[in-house]
Coordinates of C-alpha atoms in Angstrom, one line a residue:
Chain A
X1 CA 76.4 93.2 13.4
X2 CA 74.9 90.8 15.8
X3 CA 72.2 92.0 18.1
X4 CA 71.2 90.6 21.5
X5 CA 67.7 89.0 21.6
X6 CA 66.2 87.9 24.9
X7 CA 64.3 84.7 25.1
X8 CA 62.0 84.2 28.1
X9 CA 60.4 81.0 29.2
X10 CA 56.7 81.4 29.8
X11 CA 54.0 79.0 31.0
X12 CA 51.0 78.9 28.8
X13 CA 48.6 80.7 31.2
X14 CA 46.4 83.7 31.0
X15 CA 48.0 87.1 31.8
X16 CA 51.6 85.9 31.7
X17 CA 52.6 87.9 28.6
X18 CA 50.9 91.0 30.0
X19 CA 53.0 90.6 33.2
X20 CA 56.3 90.6 31.2
X21 CA 55.4 93.5 29.1
X22 CA 54.2 95.5 32.1
X23 CA 57.4 94.8 34.0
X24 CA 59.5 96.0 31.0
X25 CA 57.2 99.0 30.5
X26 CA 57.6 100.1 34.1
X27 CA 61.3 100.0 33.7
X28 CA 61.0 102.2 30.6
X29 CA 62.3 99.5 28.4
X30 CA 61.1 99.6 24.9
X31 CA 60.2 96.4 23.0
X32 CA 61.4 96.8 19.5
X33 CA 60.4 93.4 18.2
X34 CA 58.6 90.5 19.6
X35 CA 57.6 87.0 18.8
X36 CA 56.0 84.2 20.7
X37 CA 56.5 80.5 20.0
X38 CA 54.3 78.2 21.9
X39 CA 53.1 74.7 22.6
X40 CA 50.1 73.6 24.6
X41 CA 52.0 73.8 27.9
X42 CA 54.6 76.5 27.5
X43 CA 56.0 79.2 25.2
X44 CA 59.1 81.1 24.5
X45 CA 58.8 84.9 24.2
X46 CA 61.6 86.4 22.1
X47 CA 62.1 90.1 22.2
X48 CA 64.6 92.7 21.0
X49 CA 64.6 95.7 23.4
X50 CA 66.5 99.0 23.6
X51 CA 68.2 98.2 26.9
X52 CA 68.9 94.4 27.0
X53 CA 71.2 94.3 30.1
X54 CA 68.6 96.1 32.2
X55 CA 65.8 94.0 30.8
X56 CA 67.7 90.8 31.8
X57 CA 68.3 92.1 35.3
X58 CA 64.7 93.0 35.8
X59 CA 63.3 89.8 34.4
X60 CA 65.7 87.7 36.5
X61 CA 64.9 89.6 39.6
X62 CA 61.3 88.8 39.0
X63 CA 62.0 85.1 38.7
X64 CA 61.9 84.6 34.9
X65 CA 64.3 82.3 33.1
X66 CA 66.0 84.4 30.5
X67 CA 68.6 83.6 27.9
X68 CA 70.4 85.9 25.5
X69 CA 70.6 84.8 21.9
X70 CA 72.4 86.6 19.1
X71 CA 70.3 87.5 16.0
X72 CA 70.7 89.5 12.9
X73 CA 68.5 92.5 12.1
X74 CA 68.2 92.7 8.3
X75 CA 66.8 95.5 6.2
X76 CA 64.8 94.4 3.2
X77 CA 62.7 96.1 0.5
X78 CA 59.2 96.5 1.8
X79 CA 57.7 95.3 -1.4
X80 CA 56.5 91.9 -2.9
X81 CA 59.5 89.5 -3.2
X82 CA 61.6 91.5 -0.7
X83 CA 61.9 88.6 1.8
X84 CA 62.1 86.0 -0.8
X85 CA 65.2 87.6 -2.2
X86 CA 67.0 87.4 1.1
X87 CA 65.9 83.8 1.8
X88 CA 67.0 82.7 -1.6
X89 CA 70.5 84.0 -1.0
X90 CA 70.8 82.1 2.2
X91 CA 69.2 79.0 0.8
X92 CA 71.7 78.9 -2.1
X93 CA 74.5 78.5 0.4
X94 CA 72.6 76.1 2.6
X95 CA 72.4 78.5 5.5
X96 CA 69.6 77.4 7.7
X97 CA 67.2 79.9 9.3
X98 CA 66.0 78.7 12.7
X99 CA 63.4 81.3 13.0
X100 CA 62.6 84.8 12.0
X101 CA 60.1 87.6 12.8
X102 CA 59.5 91.2 11.9
X103 CA 60.3 94.4 13.6
X104 CA 57.5 96.6 14.7
X105 CA 58.8 100.0 13.6
X106 CA 60.5 101.0 10.5
X107 CA 63.5 103.2 10.1
X108 CA 62.9 104.0 6.5
X109 CA 60.5 102.8 3.9
X110 CA 62.2 99.4 4.2
X111 CA 61.1 96.6 6.5
X112 CA 63.3 95.1 9.3
X113 CA 63.4 91.4 9.9
X114 CA 65.1 89.4 12.7
X115 CA 66.9 86.3 11.7
X116 CA 68.2 83.5 14.0
X117 CA 70.7 81.6 12.0
X118 CA 72.9 78.8 13.0
X119 CA 75.9 80.0 10.9
X120 CA 75.8 83.6 11.9
X121 CA 79.3 84.6 10.5
X122 CA 78.6 82.9 7.2
X123 CA 75.3 84.7 6.9
X124 CA 76.7 88.1 7.7
X125 CA 79.4 87.8 5.1
X126 CA 77.1 86.5 2.5
X127 CA 74.4 89.1 3.0
X128 CA 76.9 91.9 3.0
X129 CA 78.5 90.7 -0.2
X130 CA 75.0 90.8 -1.8
X131 CA 74.6 94.4 -0.6
X132 CA 71.9 93.6 2.0
X133 CA 72.0 95.9 5.0
X134 CA 72.5 94.4 8.4
X135 CA 71.8 96.8 11.2
X136 CA 74.4 97.4 14.0
X137 CA 73.7 97.3 17.7
X138 CA 73.8 101.0 17.8
X139 CA 71.4 101.5 14.9
X140 CA 69.0 99.1 16.5
X141 CA 69.0 100.8 19.9
X142 CA 68.5 104.1 18.3
X143 CA 65.3 103.0 16.6
Chain B
X1 CA 33.2 30.8 55.7
X2 CA 36.2 30.5 57.9
X3 CA 39.3 29.0 56.3
X4 CA 41.3 28.2 59.4
X5 CA 38.9 28.1 62.3
X6 CA 41.5 26.9 64.8
X7 CA 43.8 29.8 64.2
X8 CA 41.3 32.5 63.5
X9 CA 39.4 31.7 66.7
X10 CA 42.4 30.8 68.8
X11 CA 42.1 32.2 72.4
X12 CA 44.8 34.9 73.1
X13 CA 46.7 32.7 75.7
X14 CA 47.1 29.9 73.2
X15 CA 48.0 32.4 70.4
X16 CA 50.7 33.8 72.7
X17 CA 52.1 30.4 73.3
X18 CA 52.2 29.6 69.6
X19 CA 53.9 33.0 68.8
X20 CA 56.5 32.5 71.5
X21 CA 57.3 29.0 70.3
X22 CA 57.6 30.3 66.7
X23 CA 59.7 33.3 67.7
X24 CA 62.2 31.0 69.6
X25 CA 62.6 28.9 66.5
X26 CA 62.9 32.0 64.3
X27 CA 65.7 33.4 66.3
X28 CA 67.7 30.2 66.1
X29 CA 66.9 29.9 62.4
X30 CA 68.2 33.3 61.5
X31 CA 71.3 32.9 63.7
X32 CA 72.0 29.7 61.8
X33 CA 71.2 30.9 58.3
X34 CA 71.5 34.7 58.0
X35 CA 74.7 36.6 58.0
X36 CA 72.8 39.8 58.2
X37 CA 70.9 38.8 61.4
X38 CA 73.9 37.2 62.9
X39 CA 75.8 40.5 62.7
X40 CA 72.8 42.5 63.7
X41 CA 72.2 40.5 66.9
X42 CA 75.9 40.4 67.7
X43 CA 76.0 44.2 67.5
X44 CA 72.9 44.4 69.8
X45 CA 74.5 41.8 72.1
X46 CA 71.6 39.4 71.8
X47 CA 71.8 35.7 71.9
X48 CA 69.1 33.0 71.4
X49 CA 68.9 32.6 75.2
X50 CA 67.5 36.1 75.6
X51 CA 64.4 35.3 73.6
X52 CA 62.0 33.1 75.4
X53 CA 58.6 34.7 75.0
X54 CA 56.9 36.8 72.3
X55 CA 57.2 39.7 74.7
X56 CA 61.0 39.5 74.4
X57 CA 60.7 40.5 70.8
X58 CA 61.2 44.1 71.7
X59 CA 64.8 43.3 72.7
X60 CA 65.5 42.7 69.1
X61 CA 66.7 45.4 66.7
X62 CA 64.5 46.7 63.8
X63 CA 65.0 45.7 60.2
X64 CA 64.5 48.5 57.7
X65 CA 63.9 48.8 53.9
X66 CA 67.4 50.1 53.5
X67 CA 68.7 46.8 54.8
X68 CA 67.0 45.0 52.0
X69 CA 68.4 47.4 49.5
X70 CA 71.9 47.2 50.9
X71 CA 71.8 43.4 50.6
X72 CA 70.6 43.4 47.0
X73 CA 70.0 41.0 45.3
X74 CA 70.3 37.8 47.3
X75 CA 72.2 38.5 50.5
X76 CA 69.1 38.5 52.7
X77 CA 68.3 34.9 51.7
X78 CA 68.4 32.3 54.5
X79 CA 68.3 29.4 52.1
X80 CA 70.4 28.3 49.2
X81 CA 69.0 29.5 45.8
X82 CA 68.0 26.0 44.9
X83 CA 65.3 26.1 47.6
X84 CA 63.9 29.3 46.3
X85 CA 61.0 28.7 43.9
X86 CA 59.8 32.2 43.2
X87 CA 61.3 35.7 43.2
X88 CA 59.6 39.0 42.9
X89 CA 60.9 42.6 43.0
X90 CA 59.4 45.9 43.6
X91 CA 60.8 49.2 42.3
X92 CA 63.5 50.5 44.6
X93 CA 63.8 53.9 46.2
X94 CA 67.2 54.7 44.8
X95 CA 68.2 52.3 42.0
X96 CA 68.0 48.8 43.2
X97 CA 64.7 47.1 43.5
X98 CA 63.5 45.4 46.7
X99 CA 63.8 41.6 46.2
X100 CA 61.4 39.1 47.7
X101 CA 61.7 35.4 47.5
X102 CA 59.7 32.3 48.4
X103 CA 60.6 28.7 49.2
X104 CA 57.9 26.0 48.6
X105 CA 56.8 26.4 52.2
X106 CA 56.6 30.2 51.8
X107 CA 54.3 29.7 48.8
X108 CA 52.2 27.3 50.9
X109 CA 52.1 30.0 53.6
X110 CA 51.1 32.6 51.0
X111 CA 48.3 30.3 49.6
X112 CA 47.1 29.8 53.2
X113 CA 46.9 33.4 54.2
X114 CA 45.3 34.4 50.9
X115 CA 42.7 31.6 51.2
X116 CA 41.9 33.0 54.7
X117 CA 41.8 36.5 53.1
X118 CA 39.3 35.6 50.5
X119 CA 37.2 33.6 53.0
X120 CA 37.2 36.4 55.5
X121 CA 35.8 38.7 52.8
X122 CA 33.0 36.1 52.2
X123 CA 34.3 34.1 49.2
X124 CA 33.7 30.3 49.0
X125 CA 34.7 27.5 46.5
X126 CA 31.5 28.4 44.6
X127 CA 32.8 31.8 43.7
X128 CA 34.3 33.0 40.4
X129 CA 37.2 35.3 41.2
X130 CA 38.1 37.9 38.6
X131 CA 41.6 38.8 39.5
X132 CA 42.5 42.2 38.1
X133 CA 45.6 42.7 40.1
X134 CA 48.7 42.8 37.9
X135 CA 50.5 39.5 37.3
X136 CA 54.2 39.8 37.2
X137 CA 56.9 41.1 39.5
X138 CA 54.1 42.9 41.4
X139 CA 52.9 40.4 44.1
X140 CA 49.2 41.3 43.9
X141 CA 48.2 39.1 40.9
X142 CA 49.9 35.9 41.9
X143 CA 49.0 36.3 45.6
X144 CA 45.3 36.4 44.9
X145 CA 45.8 33.6 42.4
X146 CA 47.4 31.2 44.9
X147 CA 44.7 32.0 47.5
X148 CA 41.8 31.4 45.1
X149 CA 43.4 28.0 44.1
X150 CA 43.8 27.1 47.8
X151 CA 40.3 28.1 48.6
X152 CA 39.0 26.1 45.6
X153 CA 37.3 29.1 43.9
X154 CA 37.5 29.5 40.1
X155 CA 40.1 32.2 39.4
X156 CA 40.2 34.2 36.1
X157 CA 43.7 35.6 35.8
X158 CA 42.8 38.8 34.0
X159 CA 45.7 40.9 35.3
X160 CA 45.2 44.7 35.3
X161 CA 44.1 46.8 32.4
X162 CA 42.1 46.0 29.3
X163 CA 38.9 47.3 30.8
X164 CA 36.5 46.5 28.0
X165 CA 37.7 42.9 28.0
X166 CA 37.4 42.8 31.8
X167 CA 33.8 43.9 31.6
X168 CA 32.9 41.5 28.8
X169 CA 34.5 38.5 30.7
X170 CA 32.8 39.7 33.9
X171 CA 29.4 39.7 32.2
X172 CA 29.8 36.4 30.2
X173 CA 31.5 34.4 33.0
X174 CA 29.4 35.9 35.7
X175 CA 32.3 36.8 38.0
X176 CA 31.2 37.1 41.7
X177 CA 34.4 38.4 43.3
X178 CA 36.5 41.2 42.0
X179 CA 40.1 41.7 43.2
X180 CA 41.9 44.9 42.1
X181 CA 42.8 48.3 43.4
X182 CA 39.9 50.4 44.7
X183 CA 40.5 53.1 42.2
X184 CA 40.4 50.5 39.3
X185 CA 37.1 49.1 40.7
X186 CA 35.6 52.6 40.5
X187 CA 37.1 53.2 37.0
X188 CA 35.6 49.9 35.7
X189 CA 32.2 51.0 36.9
X190 CA 32.4 54.3 35.0
X191 CA 33.7 52.5 31.9
X192 CA 30.8 50.0 32.2
X193 CA 28.3 52.9 32.2
X194 CA 29.9 54.4 29.2
X195 CA 29.5 51.1 27.4
X196 CA 25.8 51.1 28.4
X197 CA 26.3 48.3 30.9
X198 CA 24.7 48.8 34.3
X199 CA 27.4 47.7 36.8
X200 CA 24.7 47.0 39.4
X201 CA 23.4 44.2 37.2
X202 CA 26.7 42.4 37.3
X203 CA 27.0 39.2 39.3
X204 CA 29.7 40.7 41.5
X205 CA 29.0 40.4 45.2
X206 CA 32.4 41.0 46.8
X207 CA 35.3 43.3 46.1
X208 CA 38.6 42.5 47.7
X209 CA 40.4 45.8 47.1
X210 CA 43.8 47.0 48.2
X211 CA 47.4 47.9 47.3
X212 CA 46.6 51.5 47.9
X213 CA 45.1 53.4 50.8
X214 CA 41.4 54.3 50.4
X215 CA 38.7 56.0 52.4
X216 CA 35.2 54.9 53.6
X217 CA 33.9 57.5 51.2
X218 CA 35.4 55.7 48.3
X219 CA 34.1 52.4 49.7
X220 CA 30.5 53.8 49.7
X221 CA 31.0 55.0 46.1
X222 CA 32.3 51.6 44.9
X223 CA 29.6 49.7 46.8
X224 CA 26.8 51.9 45.4
X225 CA 28.3 51.6 41.8
X226 CA 28.5 47.8 41.8
X227 CA 26.0 46.8 44.4
X228 CA 28.6 44.7 46.1
X229 CA 30.4 44.6 49.5
X230 CA 33.8 46.3 49.1
X231 CA 36.5 45.2 51.6
X232 CA 40.1 46.2 52.3
X233 CA 43.0 43.8 51.9
X234 CA 46.4 44.7 53.2
X235 CA 49.8 43.4 52.4
X236 CA 53.2 44.3 51.1
X237 CA 55.8 42.4 49.1
X238 CA 58.5 42.3 51.8
X239 CA 56.2 40.5 54.2
X240 CA 54.5 38.2 51.7
X241 CA 52.5 40.2 49.2
X242 CA 48.8 40.6 49.7
X243 CA 47.5 38.5 52.6
X244 CA 48.8 40.2 55.7
X245 CA 45.4 41.4 56.9
X246 CA 41.8 41.4 55.6
X247 CA 38.7 43.3 56.6
X248 CA 35.6 41.2 57.4
X249 CA 32.1 42.3 56.5
X250 CA 31.8 43.9 59.9
X251 CA 34.0 46.6 58.5
X252 CA 35.6 47.3 61.9
X253 CA 39.3 46.9 60.9
X254 CA 41.5 44.4 59.1
X255 CA 42.2 41.0 60.8
X256 CA 45.9 40.5 60.8
X257 CA 47.3 37.0 60.8
X258 CA 49.3 37.4 64.0
X259 CA 50.1 33.6 64.1
X260 CA 52.5 34.2 61.2
X261 CA 52.9 38.0 60.9
X262 CA 53.4 39.3 64.4
X263 CA 52.3 43.0 64.5
X264 CA 53.6 45.8 66.8
X265 CA 52.6 49.4 66.6
X266 CA 55.3 51.8 67.7
X267 CA 56.1 55.4 68.0
X268 CA 58.2 56.1 64.9
X269 CA 60.4 58.6 66.8
X270 CA 61.2 56.6 69.9
X271 CA 60.7 53.0 68.6
X272 CA 58.6 52.3 71.8
X273 CA 55.2 50.6 71.6
X274 CA 52.2 53.0 71.6
X275 CA 49.0 52.2 73.7
X276 CA 46.4 50.0 72.1
X277 CA 44.2 52.0 69.8
X278 CA 46.8 54.8 69.4
X279 CA 48.2 55.6 65.9
X280 CA 51.8 54.5 65.3
X281 CA 54.0 52.8 62.8
X282 CA 53.3 49.2 61.9
X283 CA 56.1 46.8 62.5
X284 CA 55.9 43.1 61.5
X285 CA 57.9 40.0 62.3
X286 CA 57.4 37.1 60.0
X287 CA 57.3 34.1 62.4
X288 CA 57.5 31.2 59.9
X289 CA 58.9 32.5 56.6
X290 CA 62.0 30.6 55.3
X291 CA 63.5 32.4 52.3
X292 CA 63.6 36.0 53.7
X293 CA 62.3 36.1 57.3
X294 CA 62.1 39.6 58.6
X295 CA 62.4 40.6 62.2
X296 CA 60.7 43.8 63.4
X297 CA 60.4 45.1 59.9
X298 CA 59.5 48.8 59.9
X299 CA 56.8 49.2 57.3
X300 CA 56.2 52.9 57.5
X301 CA 52.4 52.7 57.4
X302 CA 50.6 54.5 60.2
X303 CA 47.8 52.4 61.7
X304 CA 46.3 51.6 65.1
X305 CA 45.6 48.1 66.5
X306 CA 42.6 46.6 68.4
X307 CA 43.0 43.3 70.3
X308 CA 39.4 42.9 71.2
X309 CA 37.5 39.9 69.8
X310 CA 35.6 41.0 66.6
X311 CA 31.8 40.6 66.4
X312 CA 32.5 38.1 63.6
X313 CA 34.0 35.9 66.3
X314 CA 37.6 36.0 65.2
X315 CA 40.3 36.6 67.9
X316 CA 42.8 37.8 65.3
X317 CA 43.7 41.4 66.2
X318 CA 42.5 44.1 63.9
X319 CA 44.5 47.0 62.3
X320 CA 42.9 50.1 61.1
X321 CA 43.0 51.3 57.5
X322 CA 46.3 52.9 56.7
X323 CA 46.2 56.5 58.1
X324 CA 49.4 57.7 56.5
X325 CA 53.1 57.2 56.1
X326 CA 56.1 57.9 58.3
X327 CA 58.0 58.8 55.1
X328 CA 57.0 60.6 51.9
X329 CA 56.0 57.4 50.0
X330 CA 53.1 57.8 47.6
X331 CA 50.9 55.0 46.3
X332 CA 49.8 55.6 42.8
X333 CA 47.7 53.0 41.0
X334 CA 49.1 50.5 43.5
X335 CA 52.7 51.4 42.8
X336 CA 54.9 52.7 45.5
X337 CA 56.5 56.0 44.5
X338 CA 59.1 57.9 46.5
X339 CA 59.8 61.5 45.4
X340 CA 63.5 60.7 45.7
X341 CA 63.2 58.3 42.7
X342 CA 61.9 61.2 40.6
X343 CA 64.5 63.6 42.0
X344 CA 67.4 61.3 41.0
X345 CA 66.1 61.0 37.4
X346 CA 65.8 64.8 37.2
X347 CA 69.2 65.3 38.7
X348 CA 70.6 63.0 36.0
X349 CA 68.8 64.6 33.1
X350 CA 69.3 68.2 34.1
X351 CA 72.7 67.9 35.7
X352 CA 71.6 70.3 38.5
X353 CA 69.5 70.2 41.6
X354 CA 66.0 70.1 40.2
X355 CA 63.0 72.0 41.4
X356 CA 59.9 69.9 40.9
X357 CA 56.4 69.3 42.2
X358 CA 54.4 66.1 42.1
X359 CA 50.7 66.6 41.6
X360 CA 48.7 63.4 42.2
X361 CA 45.1 63.4 41.3
X362 CA 42.3 61.0 40.6
X363 CA 40.5 61.4 37.2
X364 CA 37.6 59.1 36.5
X365 CA 38.7 56.9 39.4
X366 CA 42.2 56.5 38.1
X367 CA 45.3 58.0 39.8
X368 CA 47.3 60.4 37.7
X369 CA 50.8 61.8 38.4
X370 CA 51.9 65.1 36.9
X371 CA 55.5 66.1 37.4
X372 CA 56.0 69.8 37.2
X373 CA 59.6 70.7 36.5
X374 CA 60.9 74.2 36.8
X375 CA 62.9 75.4 33.7
X376 CA 66.0 77.0 35.1
X377 CA 68.9 78.5 33.2
X378 CA 70.8 75.2 33.0
X379 CA 68.2 73.6 30.8
X380 CA 66.5 76.5 29.1
X381 CA 66.8 76.7 25.4
X382 CA 65.7 79.3 22.9
X383 CA 64.3 76.5 20.8
X384 CA 60.9 74.9 21.4
X385 CA 62.0 71.7 20.0
X386 CA 64.8 71.3 22.5
X387 CA 62.5 72.0 25.4
X388 CA 60.0 69.4 24.1
X389 CA 62.8 66.9 23.8
X390 CA 63.8 67.6 27.4
X391 CA 60.2 67.1 28.6
X392 CA 59.9 63.9 26.6
X393 CA 63.2 62.6 27.9
X394 CA 62.2 63.2 31.6
X395 CA 58.9 61.5 31.0
X396 CA 60.5 58.4 29.4
X397 CA 63.2 58.0 32.1
X398 CA 60.7 58.4 35.0
X399 CA 58.3 56.0 33.4
X400 CA 61.0 53.4 33.1
X401 CA 62.1 53.8 36.7
X402 CA 58.6 53.8 38.2
X403 CA 56.8 51.5 35.7
X404 CA 54.0 54.0 35.7
X405 CA 52.8 56.4 33.1
X406 CA 53.3 60.1 34.0
X407 CA 52.8 63.5 32.6
X408 CA 55.6 66.0 32.6
X409 CA 54.9 69.8 32.5
X410 CA 57.6 72.4 32.2
X411 CA 56.9 75.4 34.5
X412 CA 58.5 78.7 35.2
X413 CA 61.1 79.0 38.0
X414 CA 59.8 79.8 41.5
X415 CA 56.3 78.5 40.5
X416 CA 56.9 75.8 43.0
X417 CA 56.3 77.0 46.5
X418 CA 59.4 77.0 48.8
X419 CA 58.7 77.0 52.5
X420 CA 61.4 77.6 55.1
X421 CA 64.0 76.8 52.4
X422 CA 62.6 73.4 51.8
X423 CA 60.3 72.9 48.9
X424 CA 56.9 71.3 49.1
X425 CA 57.3 68.4 46.8
X426 CA 53.9 66.8 46.6
X427 CA 50.3 67.9 46.2
X428 CA 47.9 65.0 46.6
X429 CA 44.5 66.1 45.5
X430 CA 43.0 62.6 46.0
X431 CA 42.6 63.1 49.7
X432 CA 38.9 63.5 50.7

């Protein structure tokens, strides 16, 4: 159920993001989802890729600090209120979302969202009970 | 004005006799009163009989900063604590500060050498001295204060900072002498202009500036900004504080008070004296101090020395401006900073060997210190908040160790250049 997300430390300077994406592109690694959190000095690039082990190796070889974090990829209805419904379910159980961002591509007519949640196991159980689809590793890498 | 004509004009033969006599007394004094020196001399196989003339000084072993640290806090004292009237401390290189202490006679000596200092710069009892060196554990403020009192000038104990107030007092009280670090003198001039005050219209005529190395280029800038003569004062807490040497208006070196602070310039590698005029490490022996006399104290500043009589008439030898250090010590806003101090904070916070770079710069005349810390896997977090907390924690810890405000910037690994396996730790952009 859990998918490996890579977090990469980046200094806030011109061209840095381009360098990471180029590096991954050359190694034929496909970025499935991406988000960038930043401050005035530095940022954290979070990506879900099709070949995470290879991506880690290449980034580390090139001197980047990389950490793997487990996230959930959740399918929601791509219509008004779709996200609100999922958040409401988590909220009702006091399950805290640390951050979330959207997938670039779509498998079906539904949207894919990435959730980083403190209580991963609790969230998985809860969402499954409510009939919300969580993608497996295999499903994600086949996107 | 000459404060102590007899000493400052003393012919070299007479000076040598005075120094020899004082050295003989000093050696007996430390053998009687200092466990540290008794042991040091015993190890070196030296007895009081071996030291007859000032030229015998070179038989004695060196004293190093580490000795002061190892004897923290009071083991270097040659007098009981009840005879000590003032204690200062400077930030230490690894944990313990360096302690300096004064007896009543030491304070008299400090007042005397600082009165000489102000007089050599051209100050008289008619002057109003605006003292913008920090008062407190730092010796700058009180040293100038005692000297101004001894000279009979009017001293305004401003201490450092509070620039707007400094400028108002300067204008209203018509200060004629400014004592502070050279970078602060320049900063004040810029602040004055921002407040629409023309610094050239101030009553300042002399700046006695020091506690950090500065160039002739900076001197010209300060002199042009204020329309005053800017002269270099040299000193360090371990010897006395400010008042070890002072530049006269001839601007051809700093007169060192060799009757009380005997200078040698040595090759830092071999410990042997270098030729007159050649660069080497300054070593000082305090000939008359009581609380913590120091014998052949290795200062680490690179200077050269000139024994020729100055065109101002003084026979006191002249040392050059500081040309560098034998170690990696930095002087930032008058505060001594060793990279090892920062390294030990980082080691503690990160729990791993840190990679860091110190970037020293001068912005609007004031020194800045930016500490770039590489974010390795040990400290990296997926959460922005945690990284910000880390950066904030490093900043606070370093500021409390150095007593200096700093900026901390998290950078990517391998950003910091590594040469031959050893990282370059400091970029000093202030240099010319």
